[in-house]
Short mmCIF file of C-alpha atoms in Angstrom, two decimals:
data_model
loop_
_atom_site.label_atom_id
_atom_site.label_comp_id
_atom_site.label_asym_id
_atom_site.label_seq_id
_atom_site.Cartn_x
_atom_site.Cartn_y
_atom_site.Cartn_z
CA UNK A 1 42.74 137.88 4.34
CA UNK A 2 44.77 135.26 6.16
CA UNK A 3 43.94 131.63 5.36
CA UNK A 4 43.48 130.37 8.92
CA UNK A 5 42.16 126.96 7.84
CA UNK A 6 45.38 126.24 5.96
CA UNK A 7 47.45 127.40 8.92
CA UNK A 8 45.56 125.05 11.21
CA UNK A 9 46.19 122.14 8.86
CA UNK A 10 49.89 122.86 8.85
CA UNK A 11 50.05 123.23 12.60
CA UNK A 12 47.67 120.49 13.69
CA UNK A 13 48.59 119.64 17.30
CA UNK A 14 49.08 116.06 18.37
CA UNK A 15 47.14 114.29 21.10
CA UNK A 16 49.93 114.80 23.64
CA UNK A 17 50.21 118.52 22.77
CA UNK A 18 46.54 119.33 23.39
CA UNK A 19 45.97 120.36 26.98
CA UNK A 20 42.44 120.73 28.28
CA UNK A 21 41.88 122.45 31.59
CA UNK A 22 38.23 121.46 31.51
CA UNK A 23 38.88 117.72 31.90
CA UNK A 24 42.57 117.90 32.85
CA UNK A 25 43.44 115.79 29.78
CA UNK A 26 41.25 112.89 30.89
CA UNK A 27 39.04 113.29 27.79
CA UNK A 28 35.94 112.05 29.69
CA UNK A 29 33.57 113.11 32.44
CA UNK A 30 31.80 110.70 34.77
CA UNK A 31 28.40 112.05 35.81
CA UNK A 32 26.73 110.35 38.79
CA UNK A 33 23.69 111.21 40.96
CA UNK A 34 25.83 110.81 44.09
CA UNK A 35 29.46 110.11 44.87
CA UNK A 36 28.67 106.54 45.96
CA UNK A 37 26.46 105.71 42.96
CA UNK A 38 27.12 102.29 41.41
CA UNK A 39 28.74 102.09 38.00
CA UNK A 40 25.46 101.28 36.27
CA UNK A 41 24.00 104.60 37.49
CA UNK A 42 26.89 106.64 36.15
CA UNK A 43 26.96 108.34 32.76
CA UNK A 44 30.22 108.85 30.92
CA UNK A 45 30.29 111.78 28.52
CA UNK A 46 33.14 112.92 26.26
CA UNK A 47 34.84 116.23 26.82
CA UNK A 48 34.70 118.81 24.04
CA UNK A 49 38.45 118.53 23.61
CA UNK A 50 38.03 115.14 21.96
CA UNK A 51 37.00 116.77 18.71
CA UNK A 52 40.38 118.49 18.59
CA UNK A 53 42.26 115.41 19.76
CA UNK A 54 40.86 112.89 17.28
CA UNK A 55 38.79 114.93 14.84
CA UNK A 56 36.30 112.11 14.24
CA UNK A 57 32.73 111.33 15.20
CA UNK A 58 31.81 110.05 18.65
CA UNK A 59 31.68 106.32 17.84
CA UNK A 60 35.08 106.42 16.19
CA UNK A 61 36.52 108.36 19.12
CA UNK A 62 35.36 105.62 21.49
CA UNK A 63 36.92 102.99 19.23
CA UNK A 64 40.25 104.82 19.09
CA UNK A 65 40.23 105.51 22.81
CA UNK A 66 39.71 101.80 23.58
CA UNK A 67 43.09 100.95 21.96
CA UNK A 68 41.75 97.49 21.14
CA UNK A 69 43.34 97.67 17.68
CA UNK A 70 43.74 94.17 16.16
CA UNK A 71 41.68 92.66 19.02
CA UNK A 72 38.47 94.02 17.45
CA UNK A 73 37.91 90.54 16.00
CA UNK A 74 37.65 88.97 19.49
CA UNK A 75 34.00 89.20 20.49
CA UNK A 76 31.55 87.11 22.47
CA UNK A 77 30.23 85.77 19.15
CA UNK A 78 33.64 84.31 18.29
CA UNK A 79 34.03 82.56 21.66
CA UNK A 80 33.73 78.77 21.31
CA UNK A 81 31.95 77.32 24.32
CA UNK A 82 30.66 73.89 23.41
CA UNK A 83 32.45 71.00 25.02
CA UNK A 84 35.90 71.45 23.48
CA UNK A 85 38.54 71.21 26.16
CA UNK A 86 41.63 71.53 23.97
CA UNK A 87 43.03 74.56 25.77
CA UNK A 88 40.78 75.24 28.76
CA UNK A 89 38.53 73.26 31.05
CA UNK A 90 34.96 73.75 29.67
CA UNK A 91 33.31 74.19 33.07
CA UNK A 92 35.64 76.90 34.41
CA UNK A 93 35.78 78.66 31.03
CA UNK A 94 31.98 78.75 30.80
CA UNK A 95 31.84 80.32 34.26
CA UNK A 96 34.34 82.98 33.17
CA UNK A 97 32.41 83.57 29.93
CA UNK A 98 29.13 84.32 31.74
CA UNK A 99 30.92 86.48 34.31
CA UNK A 100 32.48 88.51 31.48
CA UNK A 101 29.07 88.99 29.86
CA UNK A 102 27.58 90.20 33.15
CA UNK A 103 30.49 92.58 33.65
CA UNK A 104 30.03 94.06 30.17
CA UNK A 105 26.36 94.68 30.98
CA UNK A 106 26.53 95.83 34.61
CA UNK A 107 29.97 97.55 34.56
CA UNK A 108 30.23 97.16 38.33
CA UNK A 109 33.06 96.10 40.60
CA UNK A 110 36.12 94.22 39.44
CA UNK A 111 36.45 91.00 37.47
CA UNK A 112 39.70 89.02 37.75
CA UNK A 113 40.36 86.17 35.30
CA UNK A 114 43.38 83.96 36.04
CA UNK A 115 44.68 80.87 34.32
CA UNK A 116 47.54 79.40 32.29
CA UNK A 117 48.55 80.84 28.94
CA UNK A 118 46.20 79.93 26.11
CA UNK A 119 43.05 79.39 28.20
CA UNK A 120 41.14 82.31 26.61
CA UNK A 121 41.53 85.08 29.19
CA UNK A 122 42.53 87.77 26.69
CA UNK A 123 39.75 86.72 24.32
CA UNK A 124 37.14 87.26 27.05
CA UNK A 125 38.72 90.56 28.10
CA UNK A 126 38.74 91.84 24.52
CA UNK A 127 35.15 90.63 24.07
CA UNK A 128 34.12 92.80 27.03
CA UNK A 129 35.93 95.77 25.52
CA UNK A 130 34.38 95.32 22.08
CA UNK A 131 30.90 94.88 23.55
CA UNK A 132 31.24 98.17 25.43
CA UNK A 133 32.53 99.98 22.34
CA UNK A 134 29.57 98.72 20.32
CA UNK A 135 27.26 100.01 23.07
CA UNK A 136 28.92 103.44 22.90
CA UNK A 137 30.59 103.06 26.29
CA UNK A 138 34.23 104.19 26.70
CA UNK A 139 36.69 101.50 27.76
CA UNK A 140 40.48 101.40 27.83
CA UNK A 141 42.29 98.12 27.01
CA UNK A 142 45.90 98.02 28.23
CA UNK A 143 48.53 95.28 28.15
CA UNK A 144 50.39 95.66 31.44
CA UNK A 145 53.89 95.06 29.97
CA UNK A 146 53.14 97.58 27.19
CA UNK A 147 51.77 100.11 29.67
CA UNK A 148 54.94 99.98 31.76
CA UNK A 149 57.13 100.19 28.65
CA UNK A 150 55.26 103.33 27.57
CA UNK A 151 55.61 104.81 31.03
CA UNK A 152 59.35 104.10 31.08
CA UNK A 153 59.88 105.69 27.66
CA UNK A 154 57.87 108.77 28.67
CA UNK A 155 59.51 109.10 32.08
CA UNK A 156 61.73 112.00 31.09
CA UNK A 157 61.59 115.60 32.35
CA UNK A 158 61.49 116.75 28.72
CA UNK A 159 58.27 114.81 28.06
CA UNK A 160 56.77 114.81 31.52
CA UNK A 161 53.35 115.82 30.20
CA UNK A 162 53.24 112.68 28.06
CA UNK A 163 54.09 110.52 31.07
CA UNK A 164 51.34 112.16 33.12
CA UNK A 165 48.85 111.63 30.33
CA UNK A 166 49.61 107.91 29.95
CA UNK A 167 49.51 107.41 33.71
CA UNK A 168 46.25 109.34 34.14
CA UNK A 169 44.57 107.48 31.28
CA UNK A 170 45.12 104.23 33.18
CA UNK A 171 43.90 105.67 36.49
CA UNK A 172 40.97 107.71 35.16
CA UNK A 173 39.61 105.38 32.46
CA UNK A 174 35.83 104.99 32.98
CA UNK A 175 36.40 101.25 32.62
CA UNK A 176 39.90 99.79 32.47
CA UNK A 177 41.01 96.38 31.21
CA UNK A 178 44.47 95.36 32.44
CA UNK A 179 45.61 92.37 30.40
CA UNK A 180 48.42 89.99 31.40
CA UNK A 181 49.15 91.28 34.89
CA UNK A 182 52.35 89.61 36.11
CA UNK A 183 53.94 89.23 32.66
CA UNK A 184 55.87 92.48 33.09
CA UNK A 185 59.48 92.63 34.20
CA UNK A 186 59.24 92.84 37.97
CA UNK A 187 61.17 95.84 39.25
CA UNK A 188 60.57 98.10 42.22
CA UNK A 189 59.61 100.91 39.84
CA UNK A 190 57.15 98.77 37.86
CA UNK A 191 55.59 97.40 41.04
CA UNK A 192 55.17 100.93 42.40
CA UNK A 193 53.43 102.22 39.25
CA UNK A 194 51.09 99.24 39.13
CA UNK A 195 50.29 99.61 42.80
CA UNK A 196 49.43 103.27 42.32
CA UNK A 197 47.11 102.56 39.40
CA UNK A 198 45.35 99.64 41.07
CA UNK A 199 45.09 101.35 44.47
CA UNK A 200 43.66 104.53 42.96
CA UNK A 201 41.01 102.60 41.04
CA UNK A 202 40.25 100.40 44.03
CA UNK A 203 39.76 103.34 46.37
CA UNK A 204 37.49 105.09 43.88
CA UNK A 205 35.60 101.89 43.00
CA UNK A 206 36.20 102.31 39.26
CA UNK A 207 35.18 99.25 37.18
CA UNK A 208 38.25 97.21 36.22
CA UNK A 209 38.88 93.86 34.52
CA UNK A 210 42.20 92.12 35.14
CA UNK A 211 43.68 89.03 33.50
CA UNK A 212 46.74 87.24 34.87
CA UNK A 213 48.67 84.08 34.14
CA UNK A 214 49.30 83.56 37.85
CA UNK A 215 47.00 81.75 40.22
CA UNK A 216 45.36 84.21 42.61
CA UNK A 217 47.24 82.87 45.63
CA UNK A 218 50.57 83.45 43.83
CA UNK A 219 50.03 87.22 43.62
CA UNK A 220 51.55 89.60 46.16
CA UNK A 221 49.75 90.54 49.36
CA UNK A 222 48.74 94.04 48.21
CA UNK A 223 47.39 92.75 44.90
CA UNK A 224 45.40 90.00 46.59
CA UNK A 225 43.93 92.51 49.07
CA UNK A 226 42.59 94.72 46.28
CA UNK A 227 41.81 92.21 43.56
CA UNK A 228 40.20 89.74 45.97
CA UNK A 229 37.86 92.01 47.92
CA UNK A 230 34.82 89.70 48.36
CA UNK A 231 32.42 92.66 48.44
CA UNK A 232 33.79 94.19 45.28
CA UNK A 233 35.61 91.63 43.12
CA UNK A 234 34.78 88.41 41.30
CA UNK A 235 37.80 86.12 40.89
CA UNK A 236 37.57 83.19 38.47
CA UNK A 237 40.38 80.75 37.68
CA UNK A 238 40.22 79.13 34.23
CA UNK A 239 41.76 75.69 34.43
CA UNK A 240 43.92 74.26 31.67
CA UNK A 241 42.26 71.84 29.28
CA UNK A 242 43.19 68.27 28.58
CA UNK A 243 45.12 69.01 25.41
CA UNK A 244 47.54 66.16 24.90
CA UNK A 245 51.05 67.52 25.32
CA UNK A 246 53.61 66.90 22.58
CA UNK A 247 57.35 67.22 22.17
CA UNK A 248 57.08 70.85 21.00
CA UNK A 249 55.47 71.79 24.31
CA UNK A 250 58.17 69.96 26.28
CA UNK A 251 61.15 71.66 24.65
CA UNK A 252 62.39 68.31 23.33
CA UNK A 253 63.32 68.52 19.66
CA UNK A 254 61.48 66.35 17.15
CA UNK A 255 64.60 64.31 16.35
CA UNK A 256 65.31 63.48 19.97
CA UNK A 257 61.66 62.66 20.62
CA UNK A 258 61.61 60.23 17.69
CA UNK A 259 64.96 58.52 18.15
CA UNK A 260 65.63 58.58 21.89
CA UNK A 261 63.09 56.25 23.47
CA UNK A 262 63.30 53.42 25.97
CA UNK A 263 62.80 50.92 23.13
CA UNK A 264 65.80 52.24 21.22
CA UNK A 265 68.17 52.33 24.20
CA UNK A 266 70.75 49.55 24.20
CA UNK A 267 72.00 48.19 27.52
CA UNK A 268 74.67 46.18 25.72
CA UNK A 269 76.81 49.25 25.24
CA UNK A 270 79.19 50.04 22.43
CA UNK A 271 81.80 47.65 21.15
CA UNK A 272 84.24 46.73 23.88
CA UNK A 273 81.94 47.39 26.83
CA UNK A 274 82.82 45.30 29.86
CA UNK A 275 80.34 43.37 31.99
CA UNK A 276 80.49 46.04 34.69
CA UNK A 277 79.83 48.77 32.12
CA UNK A 278 76.85 46.92 30.70
CA UNK A 279 75.52 46.51 34.23
CA UNK A 280 75.76 50.30 34.77
CA UNK A 281 73.70 50.87 31.62
CA UNK A 282 71.08 48.34 32.74
CA UNK A 283 70.82 49.93 36.19
CA UNK A 284 70.48 53.43 34.73
CA UNK A 285 67.89 52.21 32.23
CA UNK A 286 65.79 50.59 34.96
CA UNK A 287 66.01 53.67 37.21
CA UNK A 288 64.93 55.94 34.35
CA UNK A 289 62.04 53.64 33.39
CA UNK A 290 60.77 53.50 36.98
CA UNK A 291 61.05 57.29 37.29
CA UNK A 292 59.12 57.80 34.04
CA UNK A 293 56.29 55.55 35.22
CA UNK A 294 56.10 57.06 38.72
CA UNK A 295 57.92 60.42 38.89
CA UNK A 296 59.16 60.96 42.42
CA UNK A 297 62.21 62.65 43.90
CA UNK A 298 65.27 63.44 41.80
CA UNK A 299 67.18 61.25 39.36
CA UNK A 300 70.81 62.18 38.65
CA UNK A 301 72.34 60.50 35.57
CA UNK A 302 76.11 60.96 35.42
CA UNK A 303 78.83 59.74 33.13
CA UNK A 304 81.21 60.73 30.34
CA UNK A 305 80.10 62.01 26.94
CA UNK A 306 78.22 59.62 24.68
CA UNK A 307 77.15 56.96 27.20
CA UNK A 308 73.39 57.56 26.83
CA UNK A 309 72.48 60.05 29.60
CA UNK A 310 70.54 62.38 27.30
CA UNK A 311 68.95 59.37 25.60
CA UNK A 312 67.44 58.20 28.89
CA UNK A 313 66.43 61.75 29.84
CA UNK A 314 64.65 62.19 26.50
CA UNK A 315 62.95 58.81 26.95
CA UNK A 316 61.60 60.01 30.32
CA UNK A 317 60.16 63.09 28.58
CA UNK A 318 58.51 60.95 25.92
CA UNK A 319 56.92 58.64 28.49
CA UNK A 320 55.72 61.64 30.54
CA UNK A 321 54.04 63.06 27.43
CA UNK A 322 52.24 59.77 26.83
CA UNK A 323 50.93 59.94 30.40
CA UNK A 324 49.69 63.55 29.88
CA UNK A 325 52.13 64.96 32.42
CA UNK A 326 53.41 68.51 32.16
CA UNK A 327 57.10 68.04 31.43
CA UNK A 328 59.92 70.31 30.29
CA UNK A 329 63.31 69.38 28.80
CA UNK A 330 66.00 72.07 28.92
CA UNK A 331 69.67 72.01 27.98
CA UNK A 332 71.11 74.01 30.90
CA UNK A 333 73.33 76.41 28.87
CA UNK A 334 70.37 77.23 26.58
CA UNK A 335 68.08 77.72 29.59
CA UNK A 336 70.43 80.28 31.11
CA UNK A 337 70.76 82.06 27.76
CA UNK A 338 66.95 82.33 27.56
CA UNK A 339 66.80 83.70 31.10
CA UNK A 340 69.49 86.28 30.33
CA UNK A 341 67.62 87.45 27.23
CA UNK A 342 64.31 87.74 29.08
CA UNK A 343 66.00 89.65 31.90
CA UNK A 344 66.49 92.72 29.70
CA UNK A 345 63.85 95.12 28.28
CA UNK A 346 64.18 93.56 24.82
CA UNK A 347 62.84 90.21 25.96
CA UNK A 348 59.61 89.06 24.30
CA UNK A 349 58.55 87.43 27.56
CA UNK A 350 59.37 88.59 31.02
CA UNK A 351 62.09 86.95 33.11
CA UNK A 352 59.54 86.00 35.77
CA UNK A 353 57.34 84.24 33.20
CA UNK A 354 60.27 82.30 31.73
CA UNK A 355 61.79 81.39 35.11
CA UNK A 356 58.48 80.36 36.71
CA UNK A 357 57.59 78.14 33.75
CA UNK A 358 60.75 76.10 34.44
CA UNK A 359 60.59 76.30 38.23
CA UNK A 360 56.99 75.12 38.56
CA UNK A 361 56.63 72.48 35.82
CA UNK A 362 55.47 69.07 37.10
CA UNK A 363 58.48 67.16 35.73
CA UNK A 364 61.70 68.99 34.84
CA UNK A 365 64.65 67.53 32.93
CA UNK A 366 67.89 69.55 33.07
CA UNK A 367 70.39 68.22 30.54
CA UNK A 368 74.18 68.65 30.91
CA UNK A 369 74.33 70.38 34.27
CA UNK A 370 77.79 71.91 34.66
CA UNK A 371 78.27 72.68 30.96
CA UNK A 372 77.00 76.24 31.43
CA UNK A 373 79.26 79.26 31.78
CA UNK A 374 80.03 79.56 35.48
CA UNK A 375 79.10 83.10 36.45
CA UNK A 376 77.67 84.47 39.66
CA UNK A 377 74.40 85.29 37.89
CA UNK A 378 74.08 81.81 36.35
CA UNK A 379 74.81 80.13 39.66
CA UNK A 380 72.28 82.32 41.45
CA UNK A 381 69.53 81.33 39.01
CA UNK A 382 70.45 77.64 39.30
CA UNK A 383 70.52 77.99 43.06
CA UNK A 384 67.02 79.50 43.15
CA UNK A 385 65.70 76.83 40.79
CA UNK A 386 67.26 73.90 42.63
CA UNK A 387 66.30 75.14 46.10
CA UNK A 388 62.66 75.63 45.08
CA UNK A 389 62.29 72.19 43.51
CA UNK A 390 64.19 70.53 46.37
CA UNK A 391 62.05 72.14 49.06
CA UNK A 392 58.85 71.26 47.19
CA UNK A 393 60.09 67.71 46.35
CA UNK A 394 59.23 68.27 42.67
CA UNK A 395 60.28 65.45 40.29
CA UNK A 396 63.49 66.48 38.51
CA UNK A 397 66.03 64.73 36.29
CA UNK A 398 69.63 65.90 35.90
CA UNK A 399 72.25 64.71 33.45
CA UNK A 400 75.87 65.69 34.03
CA UNK A 401 79.39 64.69 33.14
CA UNK A 402 80.30 65.09 36.82
CA UNK A 403 79.56 62.43 39.43
CA UNK A 404 78.01 63.59 42.68
CA UNK A 405 80.99 62.45 44.72
CA UNK A 406 83.22 64.91 42.83
CA UNK A 407 80.72 67.67 42.00
CA UNK A 408 82.00 69.93 44.76
CA UNK A 409 85.66 69.27 44.10
CA UNK A 410 88.26 71.45 42.45
CA UNK A 411 87.77 69.71 39.08
CA UNK A 412 84.01 70.28 39.08
CA UNK A 413 82.49 72.77 36.67
CA UNK A 414 80.10 73.94 39.38
CA UNK A 415 82.40 76.14 41.44
CA UNK A 416 81.05 79.40 42.82
CA UNK A 417 79.74 80.98 45.97
CA UNK A 418 76.55 78.92 45.61
CA UNK A 419 78.27 75.58 44.97
CA UNK A 420 78.03 74.39 48.55
CA UNK A 421 74.28 75.06 48.73
CA UNK A 422 73.68 73.41 45.33
CA UNK A 423 75.88 70.40 46.08
CA UNK A 424 74.18 69.96 49.46
CA UNK A 425 70.79 69.51 47.79
CA UNK A 426 72.05 67.40 44.90
CA UNK A 427 73.71 65.11 47.44
CA UNK A 428 70.59 64.67 49.59
CA UNK A 429 70.25 60.88 49.64
CA UNK A 430 66.64 61.17 50.81
CA UNK A 431 65.69 62.94 47.58
CA UNK A 432 68.30 62.10 44.94
CA UNK A 433 69.01 58.75 43.28
CA UNK A 434 72.24 58.72 41.27
CA UNK A 435 73.11 56.33 38.45
CA UNK A 436 76.56 56.49 36.89
CA UNK A 437 76.87 55.23 33.32
CA UNK A 438 80.39 53.96 32.62
CA UNK A 439 80.62 52.67 29.06
CA UNK A 440 82.45 53.42 25.82
CA UNK A 441 81.14 56.37 23.78
CA UNK A 442 78.14 55.20 21.72
CA UNK A 443 78.99 57.74 19.05
CA UNK A 444 82.22 55.88 18.26
CA UNK A 445 80.53 52.56 17.72
CA UNK A 446 80.82 52.89 13.93
CA UNK A 447 84.61 53.11 14.07
CA UNK A 448 85.04 49.33 14.30
CA UNK A 449 83.60 46.98 11.67
CA UNK A 450 80.49 45.08 12.67
CA UNK A 451 80.97 41.34 13.29
CA UNK A 452 80.59 39.49 10.01
CA UNK A 453 80.58 42.67 7.92
CA UNK A 454 82.35 42.21 4.58
CA UNK A 455 85.72 43.90 4.32
CA UNK A 456 86.52 46.20 1.44
CA UNK A 457 88.29 44.46 -1.39
CA UNK A 458 91.96 45.28 -1.72
CA UNK A 459 92.96 47.34 -4.74
CA UNK A 460 96.47 45.92 -4.62
CA UNK A 461 97.38 43.51 -7.34
#
């Protein structure tokens, strides 16, 4: 006789190879008394094909289907409510916590949780998923960037069935959790796929939980229409907590934060500084100190290398941190490198996330403007950044080796098709205050002996 059991072990089909005409590869059936029955009245039952797909008992199948993986540890029991406001505002987080619990129980409508990174949105979303798994209810947890990456990799005529399966799992999931909406690379293709998934689930009133790092009003019109339906959706914004910012949050290195303060800045200049040069240092110091105390408009610190521009910029960052302001310090060439890396599929964070974090920060310090490689792409990103902050009158500090009166000239490093638009905004006297530091290079101050310092003894006899 033929050993069929051994043959089946050798030829065990994979999940993507098993096609079920009964459920059309959805793996689940939703049974409802009527087509318009609410989610709580519906019963979700597994298709018989699941035994072939996963070969495990029902509870384990539900766990595997959820795709929660390492997030199994995030439950409602591990949520810290209390009064801690380190990362999120306690009042808004408590509201989101109770809404998540109700959603896990009722499984009706849509729940949208928005808020800055680190406020606990994913923890609450995973807690909902784990609660449903424990109750024997199927749920699908999907990171939006990962979902789109999987769809891209499967979008090939040779593996079209796999693409269809991934896409249908998102559309047909009895309850879907879409985590980190907006963190994906924004392309026309990605936007189209997301729109199809969300629109399909919206039209069919399938329970869905969405988390996003954007404020609701920052989402596109179509997303707001579906996610914000007052008769169907609950939208809760979790506010950031009062965690005291530090230099690591600001992008300012520990050495600069420690050494470059207002107290350590010398207005006397290096050896050989003239009275006029010392006056320029004093005027720049006073302008930077006033800006740090009351950030308003733009401050442009110009001058040759080593005169103290970055020192004053770093001091502004330090003072902003003390006043609990959201501040970001970026060396312009490094910023553009980060944006280039995030622009490709290998980026750990999406371009939109990285760019918006810089564009929308309360106080932005851009160090060494003009030192970046002058390419059309770099100038376009700078143009978009500068125009946004200029139009919104957002406090911004620039340091540059180029004075504003020469920034648009032939010798300027900023020369491209966007230069005129950038220079126009940097030269807006109603917004920008310029201080030019003209002094000897501080870094050469050790080249001359200090007054009164003992001279080395001669070895000549």
